[in-house]
PDB file of C-alpha atoms in Angstrom:
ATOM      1  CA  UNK A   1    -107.155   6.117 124.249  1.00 39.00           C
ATOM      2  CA  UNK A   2    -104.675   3.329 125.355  1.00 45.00           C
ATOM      3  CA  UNK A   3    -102.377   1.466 122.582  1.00 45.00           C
ATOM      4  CA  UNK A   4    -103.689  -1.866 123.751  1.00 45.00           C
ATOM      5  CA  UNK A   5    -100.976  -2.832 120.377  1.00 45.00           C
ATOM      6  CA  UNK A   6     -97.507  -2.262 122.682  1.00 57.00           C
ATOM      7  CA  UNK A   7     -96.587  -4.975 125.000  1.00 83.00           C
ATOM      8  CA  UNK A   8     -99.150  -4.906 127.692  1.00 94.00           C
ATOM      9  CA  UNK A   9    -102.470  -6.726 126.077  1.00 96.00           C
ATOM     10  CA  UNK A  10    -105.898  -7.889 127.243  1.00 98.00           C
ATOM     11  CA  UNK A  11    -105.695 -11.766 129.101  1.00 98.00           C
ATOM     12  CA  UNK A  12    -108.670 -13.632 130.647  1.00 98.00           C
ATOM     13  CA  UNK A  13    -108.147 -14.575 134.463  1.00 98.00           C
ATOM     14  CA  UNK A  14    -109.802 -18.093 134.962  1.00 98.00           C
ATOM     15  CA  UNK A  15    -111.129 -19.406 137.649  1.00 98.00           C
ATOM     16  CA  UNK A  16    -113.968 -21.191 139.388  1.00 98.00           C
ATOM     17  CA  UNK A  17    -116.227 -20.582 142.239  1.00 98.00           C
ATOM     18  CA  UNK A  18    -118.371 -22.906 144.075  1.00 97.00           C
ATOM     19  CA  UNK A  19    -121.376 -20.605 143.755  1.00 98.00           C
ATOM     20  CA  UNK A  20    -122.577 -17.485 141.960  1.00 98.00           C
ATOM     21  CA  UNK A  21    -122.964 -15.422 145.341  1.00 98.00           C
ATOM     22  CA  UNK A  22    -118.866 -16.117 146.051  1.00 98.00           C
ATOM     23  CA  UNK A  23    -118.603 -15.398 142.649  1.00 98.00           C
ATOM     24  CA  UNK A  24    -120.519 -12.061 142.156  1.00 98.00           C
ATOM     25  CA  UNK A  25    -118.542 -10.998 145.328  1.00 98.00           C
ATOM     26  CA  UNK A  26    -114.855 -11.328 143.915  1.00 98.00           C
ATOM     27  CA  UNK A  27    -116.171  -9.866 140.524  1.00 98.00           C
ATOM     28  CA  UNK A  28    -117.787  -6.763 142.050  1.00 98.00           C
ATOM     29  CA  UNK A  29    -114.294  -6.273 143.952  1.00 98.00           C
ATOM     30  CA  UNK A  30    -112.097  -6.802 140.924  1.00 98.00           C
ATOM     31  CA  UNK A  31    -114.528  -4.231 138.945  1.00 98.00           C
ATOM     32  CA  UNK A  32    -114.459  -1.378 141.626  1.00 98.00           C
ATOM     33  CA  UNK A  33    -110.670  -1.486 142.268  1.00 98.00           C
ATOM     34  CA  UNK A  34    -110.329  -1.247 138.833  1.00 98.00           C
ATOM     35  CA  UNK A  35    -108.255  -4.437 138.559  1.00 98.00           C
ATOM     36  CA  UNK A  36    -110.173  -5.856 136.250  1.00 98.00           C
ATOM     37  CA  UNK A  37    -112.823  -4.324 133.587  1.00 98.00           C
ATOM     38  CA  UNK A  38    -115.403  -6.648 133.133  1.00 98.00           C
ATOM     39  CA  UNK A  39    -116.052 -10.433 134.945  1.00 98.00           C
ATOM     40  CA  UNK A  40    -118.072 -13.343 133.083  1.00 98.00           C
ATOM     41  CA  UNK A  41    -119.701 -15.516 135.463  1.00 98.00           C
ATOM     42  CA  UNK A  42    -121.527 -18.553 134.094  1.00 98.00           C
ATOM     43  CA  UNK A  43    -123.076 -20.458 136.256  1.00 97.00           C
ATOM     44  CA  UNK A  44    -124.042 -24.668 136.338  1.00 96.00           C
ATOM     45  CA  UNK A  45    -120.622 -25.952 135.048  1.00 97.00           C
ATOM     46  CA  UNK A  46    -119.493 -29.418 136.417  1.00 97.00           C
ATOM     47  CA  UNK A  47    -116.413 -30.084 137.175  1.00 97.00           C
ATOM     48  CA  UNK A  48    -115.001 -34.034 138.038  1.00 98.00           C
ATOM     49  CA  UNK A  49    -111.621 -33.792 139.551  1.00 96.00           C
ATOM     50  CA  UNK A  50    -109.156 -35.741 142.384  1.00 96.00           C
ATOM     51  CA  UNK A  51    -109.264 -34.052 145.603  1.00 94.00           C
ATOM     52  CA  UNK A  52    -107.212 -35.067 148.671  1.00 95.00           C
ATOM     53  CA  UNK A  53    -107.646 -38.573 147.088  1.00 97.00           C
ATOM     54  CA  UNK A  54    -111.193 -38.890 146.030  1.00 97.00           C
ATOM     55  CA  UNK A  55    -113.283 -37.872 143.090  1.00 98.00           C
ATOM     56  CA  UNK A  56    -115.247 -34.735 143.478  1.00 96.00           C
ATOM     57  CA  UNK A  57    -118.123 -34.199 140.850  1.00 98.00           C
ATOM     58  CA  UNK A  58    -119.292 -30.580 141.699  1.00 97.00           C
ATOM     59  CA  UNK A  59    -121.561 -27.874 140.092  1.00 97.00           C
ATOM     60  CA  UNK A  60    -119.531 -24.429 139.923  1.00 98.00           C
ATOM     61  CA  UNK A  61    -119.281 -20.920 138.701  1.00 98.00           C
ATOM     62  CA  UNK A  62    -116.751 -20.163 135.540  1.00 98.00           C
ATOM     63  CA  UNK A  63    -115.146 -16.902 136.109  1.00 98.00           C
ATOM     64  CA  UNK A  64    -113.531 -14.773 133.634  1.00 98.00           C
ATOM     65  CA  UNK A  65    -112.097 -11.790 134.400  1.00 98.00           C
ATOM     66  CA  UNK A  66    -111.277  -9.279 131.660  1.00 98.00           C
ATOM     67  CA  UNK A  67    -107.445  -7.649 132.502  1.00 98.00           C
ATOM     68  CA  UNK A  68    -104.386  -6.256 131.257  1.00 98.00           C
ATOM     69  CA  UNK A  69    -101.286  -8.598 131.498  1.00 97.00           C
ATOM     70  CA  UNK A  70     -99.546  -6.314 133.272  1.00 97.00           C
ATOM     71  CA  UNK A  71    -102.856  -6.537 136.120  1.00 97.00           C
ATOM     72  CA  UNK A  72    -103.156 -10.384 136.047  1.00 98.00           C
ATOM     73  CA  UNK A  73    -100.567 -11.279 139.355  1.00 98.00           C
ATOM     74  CA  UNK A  74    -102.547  -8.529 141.043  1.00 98.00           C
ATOM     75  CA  UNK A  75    -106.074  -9.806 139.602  1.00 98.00           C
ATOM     76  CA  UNK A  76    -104.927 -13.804 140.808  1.00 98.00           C
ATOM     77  CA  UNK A  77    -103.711 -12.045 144.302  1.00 98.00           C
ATOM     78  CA  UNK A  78    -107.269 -10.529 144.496  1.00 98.00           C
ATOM     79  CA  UNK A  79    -109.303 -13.352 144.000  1.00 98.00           C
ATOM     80  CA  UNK A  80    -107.027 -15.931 146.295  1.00 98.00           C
ATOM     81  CA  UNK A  81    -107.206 -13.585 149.316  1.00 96.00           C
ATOM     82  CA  UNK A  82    -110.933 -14.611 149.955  1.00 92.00           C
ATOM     83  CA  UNK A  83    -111.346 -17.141 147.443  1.00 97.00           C
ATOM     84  CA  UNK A  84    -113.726 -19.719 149.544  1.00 97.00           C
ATOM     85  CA  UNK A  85    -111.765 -22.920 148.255  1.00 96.00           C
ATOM     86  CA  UNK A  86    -108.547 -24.083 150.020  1.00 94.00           C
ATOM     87  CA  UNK A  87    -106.820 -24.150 146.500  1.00 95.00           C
ATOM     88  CA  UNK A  88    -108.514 -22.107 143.531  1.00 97.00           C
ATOM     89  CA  UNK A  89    -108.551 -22.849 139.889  1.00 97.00           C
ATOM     90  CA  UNK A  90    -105.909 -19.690 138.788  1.00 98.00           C
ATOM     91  CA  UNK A  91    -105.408 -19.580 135.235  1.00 98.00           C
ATOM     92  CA  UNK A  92    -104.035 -16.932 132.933  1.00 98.00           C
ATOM     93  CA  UNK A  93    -105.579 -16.820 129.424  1.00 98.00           C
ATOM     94  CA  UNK A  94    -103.522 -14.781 126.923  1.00 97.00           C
ATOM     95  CA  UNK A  95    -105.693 -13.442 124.283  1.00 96.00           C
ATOM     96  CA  UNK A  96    -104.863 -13.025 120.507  1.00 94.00           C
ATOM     97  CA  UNK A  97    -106.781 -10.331 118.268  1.00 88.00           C
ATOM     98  CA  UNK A  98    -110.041  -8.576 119.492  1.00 94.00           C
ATOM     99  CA  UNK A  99    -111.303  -5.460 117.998  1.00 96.00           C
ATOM    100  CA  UNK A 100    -109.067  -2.574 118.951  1.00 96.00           C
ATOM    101  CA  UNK A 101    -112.100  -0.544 120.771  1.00 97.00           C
ATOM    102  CA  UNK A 102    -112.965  -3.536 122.870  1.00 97.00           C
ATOM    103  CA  UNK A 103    -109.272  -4.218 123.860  1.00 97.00           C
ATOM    104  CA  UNK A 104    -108.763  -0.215 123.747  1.00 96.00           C
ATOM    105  CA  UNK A 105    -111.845  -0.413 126.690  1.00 97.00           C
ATOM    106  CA  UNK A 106    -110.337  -3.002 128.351  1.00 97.00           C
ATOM    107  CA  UNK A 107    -107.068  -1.036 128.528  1.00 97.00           C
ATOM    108  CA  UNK A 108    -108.902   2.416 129.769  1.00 97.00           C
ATOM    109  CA  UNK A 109    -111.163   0.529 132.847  1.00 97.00           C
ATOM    110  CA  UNK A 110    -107.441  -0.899 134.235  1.00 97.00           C
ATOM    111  CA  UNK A 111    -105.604   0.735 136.371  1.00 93.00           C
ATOM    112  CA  UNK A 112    -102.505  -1.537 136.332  1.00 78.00           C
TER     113      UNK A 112
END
C-alpha cells in the first residue's frame, strides 16, 4: 500500500459547475485517467457573485475531487480544458488527518 504519511497527501480540488450533466462529465474523466479517485458532486448550491460588473445569483454543482497533491495542477488542468464557464472556481483544499486506509485508497487509485 502507499505511505499516504511522506510528503505527498490527499487534497480536495474545488470547483463548481453550472449543472450536474457538465459536472458528471469532468468527474467521469478525472476518475478514468486516474487523476483523481473519487468526485463529490452536490447539486442545488447558490452562488451570488460580481460578474463582468453585475450580480449573478445562480444554482450550481459543488465539485470535489479526491487527489494527491502531487496530482492537483494536473487535476485543475483537467477540469479547465472543457470546463463550460469562461473562468472556473479552481481551488485547492489541503486536507489534515483522515483514516490511513481511506487516504492509503486515495493514494493507490492516483496515478500522479
Amino acid at each position: 500500500m502507499p505511505d499516504t504519511s511522506a510528503q505527498d497527501t490527499p487534497v480536495l480540488v474545488y470547483s463548481t459547475f453550472p449543472d450536474l450533466e457538465s459536472a458528471r462529465v469532468a468527474a467521469s474523466s478525472l476518475v478514468q485517467q486516474r487523476l483523481a479517485a473519487c468526485v463529490n458532486m452536490i447539486p442545488g448550491m447558490r452562488s451570488i457573485y460580481v460578474w463582468e460588473g453585475k450580480v449573478a445569483d445562480d444554482e450550481e454543482v459543488v465539485f470535489l475531487a479526491k487527489t494527491m497533491e502531487s496530482g492537483a495542477d494536473a487535476v485543475m488542468q483537467a477540469i479547465a480544458a472543457n470546463h463550460p464557464y469562461e473562468e472556473p472556481a479552481l481551488l485547492v483544499l489541503p486536507t489534515q488527518g483522515g483514516s490511513k486506509g481511506f487516504c492509503d485508497w486515495i493514494a493507490s487509485q492516483v496515478m500522479v
